Short mmCIF file of C-alpha atoms in Angstrom, two decimals:
data_model
loop_
_atom_site.label_atom_id
_atom_site.label_comp_id
_atom_site.label_asym_id
_atom_site.label_seq_id
_atom_site.Cartn_x
_atom_site.Cartn_y
_atom_site.Cartn_z
CA UNK A 1 53.62 212.85 127.82
CA UNK A 2 53.77 210.90 124.58
CA UNK A 3 54.53 207.26 125.01
CA UNK A 4 57.01 205.49 122.77
CA UNK A 5 55.64 202.64 120.71
CA UNK A 6 56.97 199.19 121.43
CA UNK A 7 56.23 195.93 119.65
CA UNK A 8 57.56 192.56 120.78
CA UNK A 9 56.49 189.09 119.72
CA UNK A 10 57.42 185.49 119.01
CA UNK A 11 58.61 185.18 115.46
CA UNK A 12 56.35 183.01 113.37
CA UNK A 13 54.58 183.62 110.07
CA UNK A 14 50.83 183.16 110.15
CA UNK A 15 48.99 183.64 106.92
CA UNK A 16 45.87 185.56 107.81
CA UNK A 17 44.61 188.84 106.43
CA UNK A 18 45.18 191.89 108.61
CA UNK A 19 45.28 195.67 108.38
CA UNK A 20 47.73 197.79 110.35
CA UNK A 21 48.44 201.51 110.03
CA UNK A 22 51.13 203.42 111.88
CA UNK A 23 50.78 207.18 111.66
CA UNK A 24 51.37 208.24 108.09
CA UNK A 25 53.36 205.13 107.14
CA UNK A 26 52.16 203.68 103.86
CA UNK A 27 50.55 200.29 104.33
CA UNK A 28 52.13 197.44 102.40
CA UNK A 29 49.64 195.62 100.23
CA UNK A 30 48.61 192.21 101.48
CA UNK A 31 47.90 189.92 98.53
CA UNK A 32 45.55 187.01 98.99
CA UNK A 33 46.67 183.64 97.73
CA UNK A 34 45.49 180.14 97.46
CA UNK A 35 47.34 178.06 100.03
CA UNK A 36 48.82 175.92 97.23
CA UNK A 37 50.54 179.03 95.86
CA UNK A 38 52.69 179.13 98.96
CA UNK A 39 54.63 176.02 98.01
CA UNK A 40 58.21 176.70 96.88
CA UNK A 41 58.10 180.45 97.55
CA UNK A 42 61.52 182.11 97.62
CA UNK A 43 62.45 183.46 101.07
CA UNK A 44 64.95 186.33 101.21
CA UNK A 45 66.60 187.62 104.38
CA UNK A 46 68.92 190.57 103.85
CA UNK A 47 69.94 193.64 105.82
CA UNK A 48 72.62 195.88 104.33
CA UNK A 49 74.15 197.96 107.12
CA UNK A 50 76.62 200.81 107.48
CA UNK A 51 79.11 198.45 109.13
CA UNK A 52 82.26 197.88 107.08
CA UNK A 53 82.11 194.12 106.77
CA UNK A 54 81.24 191.30 104.42
CA UNK A 55 77.47 191.63 104.07
CA UNK A 56 75.17 188.59 104.08
CA UNK A 57 72.09 187.45 102.18
CA UNK A 58 70.18 184.29 103.11
CA UNK A 59 68.04 182.44 100.57
CA UNK A 60 65.69 179.54 101.15
CA UNK A 61 62.40 178.07 99.96
CA UNK A 62 59.17 177.91 101.87
CA UNK A 63 57.14 174.74 101.39
CA UNK A 64 53.46 174.03 101.74
CA UNK A 65 53.69 172.83 105.36
CA UNK A 66 51.60 173.70 108.36
CA UNK A 67 54.61 175.11 110.19
CA UNK A 68 56.90 177.29 108.12
CA UNK A 69 58.92 178.41 111.10
CA UNK A 70 61.36 175.70 110.04
CA UNK A 71 61.51 176.79 106.42
CA UNK A 72 63.96 179.68 106.54
CA UNK A 73 67.49 180.23 107.68
CA UNK A 74 67.84 182.34 110.82
CA UNK A 75 69.64 185.68 110.80
CA UNK A 76 69.25 187.69 114.03
CA UNK A 77 69.35 190.90 112.00
CA UNK A 78 66.37 189.76 109.93
CA UNK A 79 64.31 187.74 112.39
CA UNK A 80 61.82 186.01 110.15
CA UNK A 81 61.87 183.04 112.51
CA UNK A 82 63.83 181.64 115.38
CA UNK A 83 64.74 178.08 114.39
CA UNK A 84 68.32 178.03 113.18
CA UNK A 85 68.18 175.96 110.05
CA UNK A 86 65.99 173.08 111.23
CA UNK A 87 64.10 171.75 108.21
CA UNK A 88 65.39 174.51 105.95
CA UNK A 89 65.08 174.12 102.19
CA UNK A 90 68.01 176.31 101.21
CA UNK A 91 68.27 177.99 97.81
CA UNK A 92 71.60 176.98 96.34
CA UNK A 93 73.68 178.11 93.35
CA UNK A 94 72.03 181.50 92.99
CA UNK A 95 73.69 184.64 91.69
CA UNK A 96 73.38 187.45 94.23
CA UNK A 97 74.47 191.06 93.97
CA UNK A 98 73.75 194.47 95.49
CA UNK A 99 74.00 197.57 93.33
CA UNK A 100 74.09 201.24 94.33
CA UNK A 101 72.59 204.16 92.45
CA UNK A 102 75.94 204.86 90.74
CA UNK A 103 76.04 201.40 89.21
CA UNK A 104 78.66 200.02 91.57
CA UNK A 105 78.12 196.27 91.92
CA UNK A 106 78.90 194.17 94.96
CA UNK A 107 78.93 190.47 94.14
CA UNK A 108 78.20 187.69 96.61
CA UNK A 109 79.34 184.07 96.80
CA UNK A 110 77.68 181.09 98.41
CA UNK A 111 79.79 180.10 101.42
CA UNK A 112 77.44 177.42 102.76
CA UNK A 113 74.15 176.18 101.41
CA UNK A 114 71.77 179.14 101.13
CA UNK A 115 74.17 181.63 102.75
CA UNK A 116 75.73 184.24 100.46
CA UNK A 117 78.51 186.61 101.57
CA UNK A 118 79.88 189.59 99.68
CA UNK A 119 83.26 188.98 98.07
CA UNK A 120 84.63 192.15 99.63
CA UNK A 121 83.72 194.12 102.75
CA UNK A 122 81.58 197.18 102.05
CA UNK A 123 79.06 199.37 103.83
CA UNK A 124 75.90 201.29 103.06
CA UNK A 125 76.39 205.05 102.94
CA UNK A 126 73.93 207.71 104.00
CA UNK A 127 72.35 209.38 100.97
CA UNK A 128 72.84 206.45 98.56
CA UNK A 129 70.19 204.10 97.19
CA UNK A 130 70.79 200.36 96.96
CA UNK A 131 68.89 197.42 95.54
CA UNK A 132 69.27 193.64 95.60
CA UNK A 133 69.28 191.39 92.54
CA UNK A 134 69.00 187.60 92.65
CA UNK A 135 69.10 185.08 89.81
CA UNK A 136 68.25 181.53 90.86
CA UNK A 137 69.79 178.42 89.35
CA UNK A 138 66.57 178.02 87.34
CA UNK A 139 67.10 181.43 85.74
CA UNK A 140 64.37 183.28 87.65
CA UNK A 141 65.35 186.90 88.28
CA UNK A 142 64.31 188.83 91.37
CA UNK A 143 64.85 192.49 92.19
CA UNK A 144 64.12 194.64 95.23
CA UNK A 145 62.97 198.20 95.51
CA UNK A 146 65.69 200.79 95.94
CA UNK A 147 66.32 201.34 99.63
CA UNK A 148 68.52 203.73 101.58
CA UNK A 149 69.62 204.55 105.11
CA UNK A 150 66.99 206.74 106.75
CA UNK A 151 69.28 208.12 109.43
CA UNK A 152 72.01 207.39 111.93
CA UNK A 153 71.47 207.20 115.67
CA UNK A 154 73.96 206.36 118.40
CA UNK A 155 73.27 204.29 121.53
CA UNK A 156 74.30 206.52 124.41
CA UNK A 157 73.50 204.17 127.27
CA UNK A 158 72.59 200.55 127.91
CA UNK A 159 71.72 199.76 131.50
CA UNK A 160 69.86 197.32 133.76
CA UNK A 161 67.46 197.88 136.65
CA UNK A 162 65.75 195.57 139.11
CA UNK A 163 62.01 196.07 138.64
CA UNK A 164 58.59 194.51 139.10
CA UNK A 165 56.87 194.47 135.72
CA UNK A 166 53.20 194.97 134.88
CA UNK A 167 52.54 191.25 135.40
CA UNK A 168 53.89 191.40 138.93
CA UNK A 169 57.11 189.55 138.04
CA UNK A 170 60.32 190.67 139.66
CA UNK A 171 63.45 190.64 137.56
CA UNK A 172 65.91 192.61 135.50
CA UNK A 173 64.89 195.05 132.79
CA UNK A 174 67.41 196.17 130.17
CA UNK A 175 66.99 199.73 128.83
CA UNK A 176 68.44 201.67 125.91
CA UNK A 177 69.01 205.40 125.39
CA UNK A 178 70.04 206.77 121.99
CA UNK A 179 70.35 210.06 120.11
CA UNK A 180 70.09 210.97 116.45
CA UNK A 181 73.37 211.78 114.73
CA UNK A 182 72.45 212.28 111.07
CA UNK A 183 69.45 212.08 108.80
CA UNK A 184 65.93 211.35 110.00
CA UNK A 185 65.93 208.62 112.67
CA UNK A 186 62.29 208.04 113.60
CA UNK A 187 61.88 204.28 113.36
CA UNK A 188 63.95 201.68 115.21
CA UNK A 189 64.28 197.93 115.46
CA UNK A 190 66.30 196.12 118.11
CA UNK A 191 68.01 192.77 118.33
CA UNK A 192 70.25 191.42 121.04
CA UNK A 193 72.69 188.64 121.78
CA UNK A 194 72.80 187.51 125.38
CA UNK A 195 75.57 185.49 126.99
CA UNK A 196 75.78 184.01 130.45
CA UNK A 197 78.01 181.91 132.67
CA UNK A 198 77.00 178.35 133.62
CA UNK A 199 78.47 176.38 136.52
CA UNK A 200 77.59 172.67 136.74
CA UNK A 201 76.33 172.17 140.32
CA UNK A 202 77.45 168.53 140.71
CA UNK A 203 80.75 168.76 138.84
CA UNK A 204 83.61 166.57 140.11
CA UNK A 205 87.24 166.58 138.98
CA UNK A 206 87.05 162.88 138.02
CA UNK A 207 84.87 161.17 135.44
CA UNK A 208 84.05 157.80 133.91
CA UNK A 209 85.99 156.37 130.97
CA UNK A 210 84.49 153.27 129.32
CA UNK A 211 86.37 151.14 126.82
CA UNK A 212 86.26 147.64 125.32
CA UNK A 213 82.53 147.46 126.00
CA UNK A 214 80.80 144.35 124.66
CA UNK A 215 77.20 144.42 125.94
CA UNK A 216 76.33 141.16 124.17
CA UNK A 217 79.24 139.14 125.52
CA UNK A 218 78.38 135.90 127.33
CA UNK A 219 77.99 134.95 130.05
CA UNK A 220 78.32 138.60 131.11
CA UNK A 221 79.21 141.85 129.34
CA UNK A 222 82.89 142.67 129.13
CA UNK A 223 84.25 146.17 129.58
CA UNK A 224 86.89 148.36 131.17
CA UNK A 225 85.56 151.19 133.33
CA UNK A 226 88.05 153.67 134.76
CA UNK A 227 87.68 156.74 136.94
CA UNK A 228 90.12 159.30 135.53
CA UNK A 229 90.75 163.05 135.82
CA UNK A 230 88.63 165.08 133.44
CA UNK A 231 90.52 166.00 130.30
CA UNK A 232 88.53 169.16 129.50
CA UNK A 233 86.97 172.07 131.34
CA UNK A 234 83.43 170.96 132.12
CA UNK A 235 82.61 172.91 135.25
CA UNK A 236 82.35 176.48 133.93
CA UNK A 237 80.80 177.17 130.54
CA UNK A 238 79.22 180.02 128.60
CA UNK A 239 76.22 180.13 126.34
CA UNK A 240 75.16 182.75 123.82
CA UNK A 241 71.62 183.08 122.47
CA UNK A 242 70.23 185.44 119.84
CA UNK A 243 66.99 187.32 120.37
CA UNK A 244 63.94 185.78 118.72
CA UNK A 245 61.45 188.62 118.87
CA UNK A 246 60.62 191.69 116.85
CA UNK A 247 61.24 194.74 119.01
CA UNK A 248 60.41 198.13 117.51
CA UNK A 249 60.17 201.71 118.66
CA UNK A 250 59.16 205.01 117.06
CA UNK A 251 59.81 208.64 117.95
CA UNK A 252 57.27 209.99 115.43
CA UNK A 253 55.08 211.43 118.17
CA UNK A 254 57.98 212.89 120.15
CA UNK A 255 59.43 216.38 119.85
CA UNK A 256 62.90 215.03 119.00
CA UNK A 257 64.40 211.81 117.69
CA UNK A 258 65.81 210.73 121.02
CA UNK A 259 65.18 207.34 122.62
CA UNK A 260 65.05 207.37 126.41
CA UNK A 261 64.63 204.42 128.74
CA UNK A 262 63.34 202.05 126.10
CA UNK A 263 63.05 198.45 127.41
CA UNK A 264 64.42 195.77 125.10
CA UNK A 265 64.58 192.79 127.48
CA UNK A 266 63.03 191.60 130.75
CA UNK A 267 64.44 188.57 132.60
CA UNK A 268 62.61 187.03 135.53
CA UNK A 269 64.80 186.87 138.63
CA UNK A 270 64.32 183.08 138.73
CA UNK A 271 65.75 182.57 135.24
CA UNK A 272 68.97 180.58 135.63
CA UNK A 273 70.75 182.66 132.96
CA UNK A 274 71.12 185.37 135.61
CA UNK A 275 72.66 183.09 138.24
CA UNK A 276 76.29 184.17 137.99
CA UNK A 277 77.27 186.66 135.32
CA UNK A 278 75.21 187.92 132.39
CA UNK A 279 76.03 190.00 129.32
CA UNK A 280 73.89 191.47 126.58
CA UNK A 281 74.98 192.96 123.26
CA UNK A 282 72.17 195.21 122.05
CA UNK A 283 71.89 196.42 118.46
CA UNK A 284 69.74 199.30 117.27
CA UNK A 285 68.78 199.49 113.59
CA UNK A 286 67.41 202.76 112.20
CA UNK A 287 64.65 201.72 109.81
CA UNK A 288 62.93 203.41 106.91
CA UNK A 289 59.17 203.96 107.20
CA UNK A 290 58.36 201.08 104.79
CA UNK A 291 60.69 198.68 106.63
CA UNK A 292 59.16 199.66 109.96
CA UNK A 293 55.70 199.04 108.53
CA UNK A 294 56.73 195.64 107.18
CA UNK A 295 58.04 194.43 110.53
CA UNK A 296 55.03 195.90 112.30
CA UNK A 297 52.74 193.85 110.13
CA UNK A 298 54.91 190.79 110.62
CA UNK A 299 54.49 191.34 114.35
CA UNK A 300 50.72 191.51 113.93
CA UNK A 301 50.75 188.21 112.06
CA UNK A 302 52.67 186.49 114.84
CA UNK A 303 50.34 187.78 117.54
CA UNK A 304 47.66 185.46 116.19
CA UNK A 305 49.62 182.36 117.17
CA UNK A 306 46.47 180.62 118.36
CA UNK A 307 45.41 180.29 114.72
CA UNK A 308 48.72 178.82 113.67
CA UNK A 309 47.31 175.40 112.90
CA UNK A 310 44.67 176.95 110.63
CA UNK A 311 46.72 178.63 107.93
CA UNK A 312 44.54 181.00 105.97
CA UNK A 313 45.14 182.26 102.43
CA UNK A 314 47.21 185.42 102.37
CA UNK A 315 50.85 186.40 102.42
CA UNK A 316 52.89 189.27 103.83
CA UNK A 317 54.52 190.87 100.81
CA UNK A 318 57.86 192.61 101.09
CA UNK A 319 59.82 194.73 98.62
CA UNK A 320 61.16 191.99 96.33
CA UNK A 321 59.51 190.82 93.09
CA UNK A 322 60.18 188.49 90.19
CA UNK A 323 61.33 190.66 87.28
CA UNK A 324 59.38 188.65 84.74
CA UNK A 325 56.45 187.35 86.77
CA UNK A 326 54.83 189.79 89.20
CA UNK A 327 52.52 186.99 90.33
CA UNK A 328 55.48 184.99 91.66
CA UNK A 329 55.28 185.51 95.40
CA UNK A 330 58.39 186.25 97.47
CA UNK A 331 58.76 186.27 101.25
CA UNK A 332 61.16 188.58 102.99
CA UNK A 333 62.51 192.08 102.77
CA UNK A 334 65.67 193.83 101.62
CA UNK A 335 66.50 196.44 104.23
CA UNK A 336 69.19 199.11 104.29
CA UNK A 337 69.79 200.37 107.80
CA UNK A 338 72.34 202.01 110.03
CA UNK A 339 73.23 200.05 113.14
CA UNK A 340 74.86 200.83 116.45
CA UNK A 341 75.61 198.43 119.29
CA UNK A 342 76.59 198.39 122.94
CA UNK A 343 77.42 195.69 125.49
CA UNK A 344 76.51 195.42 129.16
CA UNK A 345 77.71 193.05 131.92
CA UNK A 346 76.33 192.48 135.40
CA UNK A 347 76.28 189.86 138.15
CA UNK A 348 73.20 188.57 139.93
CA UNK A 349 74.60 189.67 143.27
CA UNK A 350 74.94 193.24 141.97
CA UNK A 351 71.16 193.58 142.15
CA UNK A 352 70.20 190.74 144.53
CA UNK A 353 72.91 190.84 147.20
CA UNK A 354 72.75 188.08 149.83
CA UNK A 355 69.63 186.61 148.21
CA UNK A 356 69.13 183.01 147.00
CA UNK A 357 70.39 182.33 143.50
CA UNK A 358 67.90 181.37 140.77
CA UNK A 359 67.21 177.63 140.55
CA UNK A 360 69.30 175.64 138.12
CA UNK A 361 67.69 174.72 134.82
CA UNK A 362 67.37 171.09 136.05
CA UNK A 363 66.77 169.63 139.52
CA UNK A 364 70.16 168.24 140.50
CA UNK A 365 69.47 167.66 144.19
CA UNK A 366 69.19 163.88 143.99
CA UNK A 367 72.40 161.95 143.43
CA UNK A 368 72.11 158.47 141.93
CA UNK A 369 73.63 155.02 142.10
CA UNK A 370 73.06 151.77 140.22
CA UNK A 371 74.83 148.47 139.57
CA UNK A 372 77.94 148.89 137.47
CA UNK A 373 77.06 146.16 134.94
CA UNK A 374 73.96 144.47 133.53
CA UNK A 375 72.68 141.18 132.16
CA UNK A 376 74.14 140.41 128.74
CA UNK A 377 71.99 141.76 125.92
CA UNK A 378 72.32 138.32 124.31
CA UNK A 379 71.22 136.36 127.37
CA UNK A 380 68.23 134.24 126.32
CA UNK A 381 67.06 133.09 129.74
CA UNK A 382 64.65 134.72 132.17
CA UNK A 383 66.12 137.80 133.85
CA UNK A 384 64.84 138.83 137.28
CA UNK A 385 66.81 142.09 137.35
CA UNK A 386 64.62 144.96 138.61
CA UNK A 387 67.40 147.46 139.21
CA UNK A 388 67.80 150.73 137.33
CA UNK A 389 69.83 150.96 134.14
CA UNK A 390 73.47 150.11 134.83
CA UNK A 391 76.36 152.54 135.01
CA UNK A 392 78.10 151.20 131.92
CA UNK A 393 74.94 151.49 129.82
CA UNK A 394 74.50 155.10 130.87
CA UNK A 395 78.16 155.94 130.37
CA UNK A 396 78.05 154.35 126.93
CA UNK A 397 75.15 156.65 126.04
CA UNK A 398 76.92 159.66 127.61
CA UNK A 399 74.10 160.25 130.10
CA UNK A 400 75.90 160.59 133.42
CA UNK A 401 78.89 162.15 135.17
CA UNK A 402 80.88 160.68 138.03
CA UNK A 403 80.50 162.26 141.47
CA UNK A 404 82.22 159.94 143.98
CA UNK A 405 82.57 156.40 145.21
CA UNK A 406 79.41 155.05 146.85
CA UNK A 407 80.74 154.59 150.37
CA UNK A 408 77.35 155.28 151.94
CA UNK A 409 75.29 152.63 150.14
CA UNK A 410 73.18 155.20 148.27
CA UNK A 411 70.29 153.91 146.15
CA UNK A 412 67.73 151.12 146.07
CA UNK A 413 70.23 148.99 144.13
CA UNK A 414 73.53 150.45 145.34
CA UNK A 415 76.49 150.23 143.02
CA UNK A 416 80.11 151.21 143.59
CA UNK A 417 79.67 154.73 142.18
CA UNK A 418 77.57 157.83 142.83
CA UNK A 419 76.72 159.74 139.68
CA UNK A 420 74.57 162.57 138.39
CA UNK A 421 72.87 163.39 135.07
CA UNK A 422 75.29 165.01 132.65
CA UNK A 423 73.33 168.25 132.72
CA UNK A 424 74.26 168.51 136.42
CA UNK A 425 77.88 167.44 136.17
CA UNK A 426 79.03 168.58 132.75
CA UNK A 427 78.37 172.18 131.77
CA UNK A 428 79.07 171.49 128.09
CA UNK A 429 75.58 170.00 127.83
CA UNK A 430 74.30 173.59 128.11
CA UNK A 431 77.10 175.70 126.69
CA UNK A 432 80.68 175.95 125.50
CA UNK A 433 83.76 175.62 127.68
CA UNK A 434 85.52 178.22 125.52
CA UNK A 435 85.49 181.66 127.14
CA UNK A 436 84.03 184.15 124.62
CA UNK A 437 86.56 186.68 123.32
CA UNK A 438 84.46 189.59 124.58
CA UNK A 439 83.95 188.15 128.06
CA UNK A 440 85.29 190.09 131.02
CA UNK A 441 84.92 189.41 134.71
CA UNK A 442 84.29 192.05 137.34
#
């Protein structure tokens, strides 16, 4: 039986020379550079899909830093990296457009720094060629190769199974099945968005409210500390996280373009995201052979993470060039792909009935107490206070949540209140208290 190819990796650029061939896919040329040439390189992230929507193009600049993970904007459909905008040098005030083979032009506008959205919703159509054109504020013109949808495939099933993986870890594996609908669907890339319920283990219906706090007042700090009902939902929250890996699959060696039981995600049973209810939205992109090759080579670069601190000359070229200067290097790829998606929900107890829940992300077993106040910050004498940081200091820094009155004398320096770190008593430290629109319970 032929095995399906699967590639998965952490998403980081490493500039080292490599050679990778997949079947008869044409290898993209890897141009060698001096490291100084990498400074100020334009980074383009763009996937035009067959979804009727406002399409998006992200533009930024790479800089000559050791770690360029932080130098691009993150788009889960074009996973160049996984840091969402930290340290990004965005490319502003550019002119961006996509044109089809008939000359139809779709203009984009900059909605936030470096993010360009089409003025009108549109979609890529099977059988049409498209290319991307960019003019920067400095007048440099960039153009992509003409690209088209290779084929259309439909996800027919998305399901989860309790397994023990090849590393001996027990957990949940998420699988995809899909079938070709039109065209030639041989190359696939997957992304996902996972959401999960969070319940703060030490939540209490009351909380601290600090006002009129003067830590430097003499002879002692002045303040008003109240215990009041919580004003917002802080017990049950939800968090959503985008995938940060390249996941690819090919049916080239199979007798038909059908994907069966392809694993896109494994979650260890002790991962707290599984504790209550979990959902995953999986997306399957049908790629062209050149796009598949590009992402395959990007995956090979990232596999050499141990060499990350030793950036070597070399750059992964895509399909975008400077119209007037072919030596001007560009990072990124303009892809035209069909996409299909499907969502799955399950509870931990569906697969692990009557078994212990995964441990919380933080150890919340130990409740705390401390004196309510502290020595004035402006006290100039000798202080002999050896007690932990006071309640009002911690409340002022939003570090703790109220649990109860300290009627049992808890703590080495007992105060009037028992409290817990915010991560244990306030779920909004880990997620949002707004229920996602797509969320459904059992």
